[in-house]
Short mmCIF file of C-alpha atoms in Angstrom, two decimals:
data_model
loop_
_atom_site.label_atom_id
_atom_site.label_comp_id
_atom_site.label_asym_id
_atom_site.label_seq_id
_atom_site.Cartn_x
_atom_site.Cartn_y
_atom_site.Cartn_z
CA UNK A 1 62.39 39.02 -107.64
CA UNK A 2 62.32 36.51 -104.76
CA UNK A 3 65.34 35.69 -102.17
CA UNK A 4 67.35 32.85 -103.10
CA UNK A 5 66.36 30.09 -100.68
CA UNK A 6 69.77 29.65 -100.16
CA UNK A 7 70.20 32.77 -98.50
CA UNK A 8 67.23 32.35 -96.68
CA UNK A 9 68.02 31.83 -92.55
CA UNK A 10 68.63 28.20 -91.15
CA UNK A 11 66.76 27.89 -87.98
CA UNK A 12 68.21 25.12 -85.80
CA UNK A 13 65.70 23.73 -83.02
CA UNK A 14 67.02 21.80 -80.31
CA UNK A 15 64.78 18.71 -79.21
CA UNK A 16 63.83 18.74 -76.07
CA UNK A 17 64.65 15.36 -75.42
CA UNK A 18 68.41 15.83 -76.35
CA UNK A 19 68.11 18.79 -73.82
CA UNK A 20 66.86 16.16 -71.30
CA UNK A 21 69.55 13.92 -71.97
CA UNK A 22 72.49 16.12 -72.14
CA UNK A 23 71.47 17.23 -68.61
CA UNK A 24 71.41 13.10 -67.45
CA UNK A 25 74.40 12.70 -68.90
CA UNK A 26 76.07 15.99 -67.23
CA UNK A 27 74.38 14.65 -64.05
CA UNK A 28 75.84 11.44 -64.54
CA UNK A 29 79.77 12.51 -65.31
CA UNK A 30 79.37 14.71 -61.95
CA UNK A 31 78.52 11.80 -60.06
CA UNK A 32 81.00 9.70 -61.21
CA UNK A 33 83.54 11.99 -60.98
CA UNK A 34 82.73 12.66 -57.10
CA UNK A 35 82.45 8.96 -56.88
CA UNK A 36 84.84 8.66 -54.01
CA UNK A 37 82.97 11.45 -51.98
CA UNK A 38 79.64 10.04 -52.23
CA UNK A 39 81.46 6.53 -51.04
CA UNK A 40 82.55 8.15 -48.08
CA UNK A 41 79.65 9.89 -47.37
CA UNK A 42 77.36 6.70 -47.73
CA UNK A 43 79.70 4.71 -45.80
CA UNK A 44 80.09 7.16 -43.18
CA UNK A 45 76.25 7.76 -41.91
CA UNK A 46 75.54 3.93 -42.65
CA UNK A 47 78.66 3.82 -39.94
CA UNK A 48 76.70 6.21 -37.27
CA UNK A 49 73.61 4.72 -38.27
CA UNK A 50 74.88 1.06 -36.91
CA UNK A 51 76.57 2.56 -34.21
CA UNK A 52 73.97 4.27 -32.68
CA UNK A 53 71.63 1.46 -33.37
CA UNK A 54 74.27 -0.70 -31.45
CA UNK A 55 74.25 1.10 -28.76
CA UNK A 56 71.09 1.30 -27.67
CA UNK A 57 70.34 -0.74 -24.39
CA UNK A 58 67.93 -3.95 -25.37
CA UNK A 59 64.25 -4.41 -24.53
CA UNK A 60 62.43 -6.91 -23.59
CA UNK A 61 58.54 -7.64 -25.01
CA UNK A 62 55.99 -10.05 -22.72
CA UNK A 63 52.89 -11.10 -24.77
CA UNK A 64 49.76 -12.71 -23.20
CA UNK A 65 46.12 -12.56 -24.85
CA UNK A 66 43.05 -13.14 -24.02
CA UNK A 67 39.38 -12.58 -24.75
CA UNK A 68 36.33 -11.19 -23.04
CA UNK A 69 33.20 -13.65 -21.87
CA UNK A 70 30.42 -13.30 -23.54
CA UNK A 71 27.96 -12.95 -20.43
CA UNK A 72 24.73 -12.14 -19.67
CA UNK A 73 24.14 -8.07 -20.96
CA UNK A 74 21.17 -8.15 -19.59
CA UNK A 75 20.61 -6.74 -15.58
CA UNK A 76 17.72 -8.37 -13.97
CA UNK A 77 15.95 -5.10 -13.94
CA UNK A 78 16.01 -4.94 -17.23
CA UNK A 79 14.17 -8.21 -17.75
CA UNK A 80 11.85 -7.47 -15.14
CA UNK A 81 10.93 -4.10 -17.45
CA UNK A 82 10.75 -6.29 -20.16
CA UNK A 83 8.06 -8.39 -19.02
CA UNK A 84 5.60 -5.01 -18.39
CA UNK A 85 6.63 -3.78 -22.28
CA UNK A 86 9.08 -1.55 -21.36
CA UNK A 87 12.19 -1.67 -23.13
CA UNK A 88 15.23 -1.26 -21.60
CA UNK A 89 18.67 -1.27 -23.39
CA UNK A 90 21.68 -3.39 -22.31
CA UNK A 91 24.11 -1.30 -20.98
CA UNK A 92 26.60 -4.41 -20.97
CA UNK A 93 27.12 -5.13 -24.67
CA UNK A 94 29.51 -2.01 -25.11
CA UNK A 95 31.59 -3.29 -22.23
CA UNK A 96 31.92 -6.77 -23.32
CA UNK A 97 33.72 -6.00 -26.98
CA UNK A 98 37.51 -6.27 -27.38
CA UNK A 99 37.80 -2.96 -28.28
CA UNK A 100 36.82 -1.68 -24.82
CA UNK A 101 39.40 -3.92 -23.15
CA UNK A 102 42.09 -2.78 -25.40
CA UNK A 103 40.89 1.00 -24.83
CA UNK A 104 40.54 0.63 -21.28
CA UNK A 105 44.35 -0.78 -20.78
CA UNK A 106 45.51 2.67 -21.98
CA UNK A 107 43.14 4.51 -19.53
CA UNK A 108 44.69 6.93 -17.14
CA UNK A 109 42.98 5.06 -13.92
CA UNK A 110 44.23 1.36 -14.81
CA UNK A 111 47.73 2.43 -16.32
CA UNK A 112 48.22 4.67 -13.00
CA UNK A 113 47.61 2.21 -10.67
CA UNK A 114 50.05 -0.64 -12.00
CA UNK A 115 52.59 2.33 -11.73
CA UNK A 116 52.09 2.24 -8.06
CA UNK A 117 52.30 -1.26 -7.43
CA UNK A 118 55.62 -2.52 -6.54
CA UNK A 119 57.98 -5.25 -8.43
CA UNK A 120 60.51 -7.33 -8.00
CA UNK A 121 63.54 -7.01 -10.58
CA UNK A 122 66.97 -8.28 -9.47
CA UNK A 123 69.41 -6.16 -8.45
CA UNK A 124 72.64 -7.57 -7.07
CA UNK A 125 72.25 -10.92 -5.72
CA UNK A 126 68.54 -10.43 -4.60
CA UNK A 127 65.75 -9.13 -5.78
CA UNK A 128 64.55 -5.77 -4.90
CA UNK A 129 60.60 -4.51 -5.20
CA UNK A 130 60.07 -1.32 -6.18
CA UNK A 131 57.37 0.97 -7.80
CA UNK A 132 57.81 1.39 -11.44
CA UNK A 133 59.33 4.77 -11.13
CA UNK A 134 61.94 4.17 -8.78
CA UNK A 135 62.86 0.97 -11.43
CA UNK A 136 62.49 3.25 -14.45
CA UNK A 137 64.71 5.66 -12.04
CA UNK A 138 62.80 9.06 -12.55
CA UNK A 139 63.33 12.22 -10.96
CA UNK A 140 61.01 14.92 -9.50
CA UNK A 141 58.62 15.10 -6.76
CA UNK A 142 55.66 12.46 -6.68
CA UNK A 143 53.58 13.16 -8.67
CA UNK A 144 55.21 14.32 -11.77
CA UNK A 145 57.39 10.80 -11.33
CA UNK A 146 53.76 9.20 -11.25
CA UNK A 147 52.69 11.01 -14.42
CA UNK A 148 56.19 9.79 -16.25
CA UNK A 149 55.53 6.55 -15.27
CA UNK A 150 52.20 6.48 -16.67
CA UNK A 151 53.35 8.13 -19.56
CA UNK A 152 56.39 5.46 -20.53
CA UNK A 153 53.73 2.59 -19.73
CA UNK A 154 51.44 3.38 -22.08
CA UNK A 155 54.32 4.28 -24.71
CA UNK A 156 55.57 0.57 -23.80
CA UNK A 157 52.71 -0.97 -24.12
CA UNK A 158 50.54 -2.65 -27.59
CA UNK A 159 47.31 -4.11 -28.39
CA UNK A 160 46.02 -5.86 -31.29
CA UNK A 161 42.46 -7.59 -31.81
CA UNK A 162 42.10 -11.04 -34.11
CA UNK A 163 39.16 -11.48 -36.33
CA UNK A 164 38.03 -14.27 -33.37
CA UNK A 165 37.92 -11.10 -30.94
CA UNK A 166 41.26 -12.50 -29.16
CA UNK A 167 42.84 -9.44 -27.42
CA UNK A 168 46.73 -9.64 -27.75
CA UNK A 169 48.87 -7.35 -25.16
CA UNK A 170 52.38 -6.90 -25.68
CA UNK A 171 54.38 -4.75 -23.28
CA UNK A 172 57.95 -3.73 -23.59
CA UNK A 173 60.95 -3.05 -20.88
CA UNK A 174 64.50 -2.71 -20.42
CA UNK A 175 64.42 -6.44 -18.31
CA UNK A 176 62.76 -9.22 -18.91
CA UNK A 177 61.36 -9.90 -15.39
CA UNK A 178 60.18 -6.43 -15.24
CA UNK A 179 58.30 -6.76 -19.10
CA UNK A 180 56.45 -10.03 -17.69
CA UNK A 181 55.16 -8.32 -14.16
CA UNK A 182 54.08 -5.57 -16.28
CA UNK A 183 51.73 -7.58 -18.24
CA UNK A 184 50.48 -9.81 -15.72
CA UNK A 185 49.54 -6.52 -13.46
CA UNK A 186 47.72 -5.02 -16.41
CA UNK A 187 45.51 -8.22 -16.69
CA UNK A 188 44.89 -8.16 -13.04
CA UNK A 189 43.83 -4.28 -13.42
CA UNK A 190 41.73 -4.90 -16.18
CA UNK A 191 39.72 -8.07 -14.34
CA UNK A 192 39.81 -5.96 -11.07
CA UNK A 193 38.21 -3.33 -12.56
CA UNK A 194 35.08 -5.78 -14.65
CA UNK A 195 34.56 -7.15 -10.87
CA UNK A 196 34.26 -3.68 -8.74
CA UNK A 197 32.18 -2.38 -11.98
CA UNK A 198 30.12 -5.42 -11.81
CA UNK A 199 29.75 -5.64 -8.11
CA UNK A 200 28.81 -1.96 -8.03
CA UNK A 201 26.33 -2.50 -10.73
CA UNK A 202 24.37 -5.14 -9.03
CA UNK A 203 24.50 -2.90 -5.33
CA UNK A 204 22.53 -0.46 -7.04
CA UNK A 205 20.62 -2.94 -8.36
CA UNK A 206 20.29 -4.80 -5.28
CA UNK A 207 19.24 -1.69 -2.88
CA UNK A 208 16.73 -0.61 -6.31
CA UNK A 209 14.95 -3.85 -5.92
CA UNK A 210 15.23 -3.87 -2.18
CA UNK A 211 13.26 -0.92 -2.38
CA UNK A 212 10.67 -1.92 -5.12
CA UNK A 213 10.12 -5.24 -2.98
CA UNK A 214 8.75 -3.48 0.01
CA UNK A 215 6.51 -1.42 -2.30
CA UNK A 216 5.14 -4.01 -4.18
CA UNK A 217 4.50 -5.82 -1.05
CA UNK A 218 2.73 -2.86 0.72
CA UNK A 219 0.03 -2.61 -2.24
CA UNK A 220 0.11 -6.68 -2.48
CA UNK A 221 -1.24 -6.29 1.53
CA UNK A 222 -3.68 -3.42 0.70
CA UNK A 223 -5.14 -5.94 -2.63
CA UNK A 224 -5.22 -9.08 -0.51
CA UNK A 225 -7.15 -6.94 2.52
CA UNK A 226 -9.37 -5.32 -0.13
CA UNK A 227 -10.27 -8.99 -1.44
CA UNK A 228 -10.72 -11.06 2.21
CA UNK A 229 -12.82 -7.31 3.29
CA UNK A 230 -15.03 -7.93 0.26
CA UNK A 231 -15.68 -12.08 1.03
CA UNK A 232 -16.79 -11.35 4.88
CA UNK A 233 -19.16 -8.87 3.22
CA UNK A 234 -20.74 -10.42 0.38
CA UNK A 235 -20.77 -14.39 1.18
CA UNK A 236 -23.85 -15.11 -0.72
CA UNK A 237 -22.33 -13.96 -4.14
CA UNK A 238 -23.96 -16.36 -6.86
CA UNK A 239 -27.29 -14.88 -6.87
CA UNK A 240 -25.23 -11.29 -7.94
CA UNK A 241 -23.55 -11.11 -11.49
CA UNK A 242 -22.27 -7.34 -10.50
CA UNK A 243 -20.69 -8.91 -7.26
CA UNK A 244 -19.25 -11.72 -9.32
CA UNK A 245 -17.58 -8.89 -11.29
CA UNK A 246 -16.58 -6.73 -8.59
CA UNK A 247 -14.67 -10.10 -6.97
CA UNK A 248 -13.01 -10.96 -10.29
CA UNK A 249 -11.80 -7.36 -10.41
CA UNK A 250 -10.28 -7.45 -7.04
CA UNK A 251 -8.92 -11.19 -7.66
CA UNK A 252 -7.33 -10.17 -10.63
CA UNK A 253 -5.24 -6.93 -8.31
CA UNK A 254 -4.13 -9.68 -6.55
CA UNK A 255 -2.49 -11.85 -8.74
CA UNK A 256 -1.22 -9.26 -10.89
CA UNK A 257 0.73 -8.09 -7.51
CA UNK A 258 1.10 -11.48 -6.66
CA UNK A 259 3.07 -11.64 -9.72
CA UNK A 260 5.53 -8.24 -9.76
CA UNK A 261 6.26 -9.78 -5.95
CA UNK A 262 7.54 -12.70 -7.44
CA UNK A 263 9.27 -11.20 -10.42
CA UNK A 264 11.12 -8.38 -8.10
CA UNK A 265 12.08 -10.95 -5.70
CA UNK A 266 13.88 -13.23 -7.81
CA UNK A 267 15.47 -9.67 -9.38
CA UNK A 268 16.20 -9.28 -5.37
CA UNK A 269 17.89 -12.42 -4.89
CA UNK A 270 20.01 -12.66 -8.22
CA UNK A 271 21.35 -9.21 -7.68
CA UNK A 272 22.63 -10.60 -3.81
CA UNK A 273 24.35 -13.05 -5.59
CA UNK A 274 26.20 -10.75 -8.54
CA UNK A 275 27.11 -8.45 -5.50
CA UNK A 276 29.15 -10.99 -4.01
CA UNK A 277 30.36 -12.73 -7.17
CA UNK A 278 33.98 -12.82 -7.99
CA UNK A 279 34.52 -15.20 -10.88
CA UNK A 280 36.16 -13.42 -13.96
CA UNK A 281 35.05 -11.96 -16.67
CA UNK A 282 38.35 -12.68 -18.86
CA UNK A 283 39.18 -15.78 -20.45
CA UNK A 284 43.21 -15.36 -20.37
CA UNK A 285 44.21 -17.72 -23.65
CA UNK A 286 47.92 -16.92 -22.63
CA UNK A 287 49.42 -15.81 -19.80
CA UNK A 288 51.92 -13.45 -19.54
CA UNK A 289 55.29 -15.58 -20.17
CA UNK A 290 59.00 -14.38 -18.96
CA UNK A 291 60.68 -12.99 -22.44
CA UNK A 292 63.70 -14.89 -23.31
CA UNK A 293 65.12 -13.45 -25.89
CA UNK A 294 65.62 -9.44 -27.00
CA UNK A 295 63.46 -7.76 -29.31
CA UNK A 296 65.08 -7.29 -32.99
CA UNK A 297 67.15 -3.77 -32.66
CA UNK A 298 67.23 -3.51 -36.53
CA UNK A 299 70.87 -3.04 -37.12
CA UNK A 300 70.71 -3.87 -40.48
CA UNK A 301 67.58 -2.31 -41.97
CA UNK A 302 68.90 0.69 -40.26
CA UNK A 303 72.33 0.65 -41.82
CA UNK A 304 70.87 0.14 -45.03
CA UNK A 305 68.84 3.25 -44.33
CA UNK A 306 72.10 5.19 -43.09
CA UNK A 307 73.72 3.77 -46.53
CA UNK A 308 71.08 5.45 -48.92
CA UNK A 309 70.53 8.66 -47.16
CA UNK A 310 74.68 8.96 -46.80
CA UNK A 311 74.59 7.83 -50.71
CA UNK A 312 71.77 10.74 -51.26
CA UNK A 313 73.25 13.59 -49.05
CA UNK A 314 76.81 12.43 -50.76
CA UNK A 315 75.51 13.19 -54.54
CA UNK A 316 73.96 16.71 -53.31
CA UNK A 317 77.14 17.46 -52.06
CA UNK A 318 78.83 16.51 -55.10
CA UNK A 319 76.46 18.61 -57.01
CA UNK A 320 76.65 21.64 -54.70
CA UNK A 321 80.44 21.50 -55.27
CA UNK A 322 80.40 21.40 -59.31
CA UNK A 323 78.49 24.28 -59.06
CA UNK A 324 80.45 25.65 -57.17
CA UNK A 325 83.57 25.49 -59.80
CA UNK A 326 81.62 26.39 -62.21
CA UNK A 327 80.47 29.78 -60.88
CA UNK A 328 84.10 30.00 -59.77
CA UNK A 329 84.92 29.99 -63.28
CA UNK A 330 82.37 32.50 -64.39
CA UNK A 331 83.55 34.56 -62.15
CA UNK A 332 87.14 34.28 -63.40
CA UNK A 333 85.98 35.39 -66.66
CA UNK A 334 84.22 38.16 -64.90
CA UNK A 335 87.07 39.57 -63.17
CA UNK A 336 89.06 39.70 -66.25
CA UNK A 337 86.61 41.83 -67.87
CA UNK A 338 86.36 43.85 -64.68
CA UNK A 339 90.22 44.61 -64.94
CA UNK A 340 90.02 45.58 -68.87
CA UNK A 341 87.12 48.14 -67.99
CA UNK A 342 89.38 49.54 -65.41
CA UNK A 343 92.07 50.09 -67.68
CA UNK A 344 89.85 51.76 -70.18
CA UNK A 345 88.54 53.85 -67.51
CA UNK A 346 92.05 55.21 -66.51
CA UNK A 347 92.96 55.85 -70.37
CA UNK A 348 89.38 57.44 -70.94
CA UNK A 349 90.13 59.77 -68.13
CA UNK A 350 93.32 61.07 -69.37
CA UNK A 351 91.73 61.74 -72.49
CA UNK A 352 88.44 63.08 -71.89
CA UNK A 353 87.99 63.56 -75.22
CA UNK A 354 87.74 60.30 -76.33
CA UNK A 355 84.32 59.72 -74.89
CA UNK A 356 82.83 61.81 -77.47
CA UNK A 357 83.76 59.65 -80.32
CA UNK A 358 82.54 56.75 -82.04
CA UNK A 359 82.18 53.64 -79.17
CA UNK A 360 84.53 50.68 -79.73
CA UNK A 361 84.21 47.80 -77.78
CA UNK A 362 86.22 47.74 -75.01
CA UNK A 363 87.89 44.73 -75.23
CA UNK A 364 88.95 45.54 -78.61
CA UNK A 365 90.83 48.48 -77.00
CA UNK A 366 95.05 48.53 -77.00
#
């Protein structure tokens, strides 16, 4: 005969989404029942937060851009290789992008020596010129005030590149005066350092060609001898088709080293003139202008921040301390059981023989 079904078992199963919800809504009682601490808390670090953001002295930013000149990348040796089929590449294109200028004001060599030049920033009634680490007021020996120096400039300093290829340099500082001679003296490094590279370039150049000129006119003497030798020897010549060929051969030495003469001494001249050039390579767009008012400190984006994370540690505090009363409470529970086992020890020990019986739960016990 079969079980009644009514007998059979009920088997409850919890959904898990009630589970989820009952823990929300636990979550949720707890934190509005520790309202008031997570209002202090929130309120509290948004406090430091504004107060530390107060505090901190103002800077100053000086912005100036400009963009590179699209010269000529090609060295007048190079064209002079071009015209025998040799090619040579341009070593100028990489130096003429943006991207190198805005690389090359974060370089060791130009960032160190604006660090040693020597500005004026008011100081009392007057104003005072000093190197950037006595302004920035540093301390160690030389060098390592140098390095610190270098170090804060190129922390303080910020380039950004337009789609047009316009360079823009920002550069921060504690004073305004001081932000402004900071720019300027990068843009001064950076042209300085196009005109010794260029002016270097074309000295090499210069004593290359200076040198290929007296070559090319030794073998230019030795073709124009070998020609007038070969006229006072043959003068009857149009009875002879081999000397007619011998004399176009020689003719033909001639004018090609007529020609690299030519070619090498224009190359000669041009580089004279790109040794002594000095016009710059930089196009400044804007220069760098005296900043007039502070940069933006962020007081309140930051005490919004401190708000949320105060709100955020407040609620895990909150949390930490319900737990904390609960397991208080479990262990209240605990140490009333702890105290019944005790006293059922004692009463088990003064009658031995009671351990040998039937086992009764002990809180049942009298």
């Amino acid at each position: 005969m079969s079980p009644s079904l009514s007998n059979a078992p009920v088997v409850v199963l919890q959904d898990e989404p009630l589970a989820e919800e009952s823990l929300l809504l636990r979550l949720t009682v707890v934190l509005l029942r520790r309202r008031r601490l997570i209002s202090r808390a929130a309120f509290a670090v948004g406090a430091i937060a504004a107060a530390a953001t107060l505090l901190q002295s103002r800077s100053y930013t000086s912005t100036s851009t400009f963009m590179p000149q699209g010269g000529n990348s090609r060295s007048s040796l190079a064209g002079l290789a071009a015209q025998f089929g040799v090619a040579v590449p341009a070593g100028g294109e990489v130096a003429q992008t943006p991207g190198f200028y805005a690389d090359l004001l974060r370089s060791h060599g130009v960032l160190q020596q604006v660090a040693q030049s020597a500005y004026e920033v008011p100081q009392g009634a007057k104003g005072v010129r000093r190197t950037l680490a006595d302004v920035l007021e540093l301390r160690g020996d030389s060098l390592t005030r140098l390095e610190r120096a270098v170090d804060l400039l190129r922390a303080s300093l910020r380039t950004s590149i337009s789609a047009s290829g316009v360079v823009r340099l920002d550069v921060r500082a504690r004073q305004p005066a001081l932000a402004q001679q900071l720019n300027a003296r990068l843009l001064d490094a950076l042209t300085q350092f196009n005109l010794e590279r260029r002016q270097s370039q074309a000295a090499a150049e210069r004593r290359f060609a200076e040198r290929r000129l007296a070559e090319i006119g030794d073998s230019l003497h030795v073709a124009e001898n070998a020609l007038a030798s070969f006229h006072l020897q043959n003068r009857g010549l149009s009875g002879s088709p081999l000397l007619r060929l011998q004399e176009d051969r020689l003719q033909r030495n001639v004018s090609m080293q007529q020609s690299i003469y030519t070619t090498v001494a224009q190359s000669y001249e041009q580089s004279k003139m790109e040794e002594v050039r000095d016009t710059p390579v930089l196009t400044i767009i804007e220069p760098a202008a005296m900043p007039v008012r502070p940069d933006s400190r962020g007081t309140v984006l930051r005490t919004l921040l401190g708000l949320i994370l105060g709100a955020v540690a407040g609620a895990a505090l909150a949390l930490w301390l319900e737990s904390l009363n609960q397991l208080s409470t479990r262990e209240a529970h605990v140490y009333d059981e702890l105290v019944d086992l005790r006293g059922a020890l004692f009463r088990d020990l003064r009658r031995p023989w009671r351990l040998l019986g039937r086992s009764t739960p002990t809180s049942a016990a009298p």
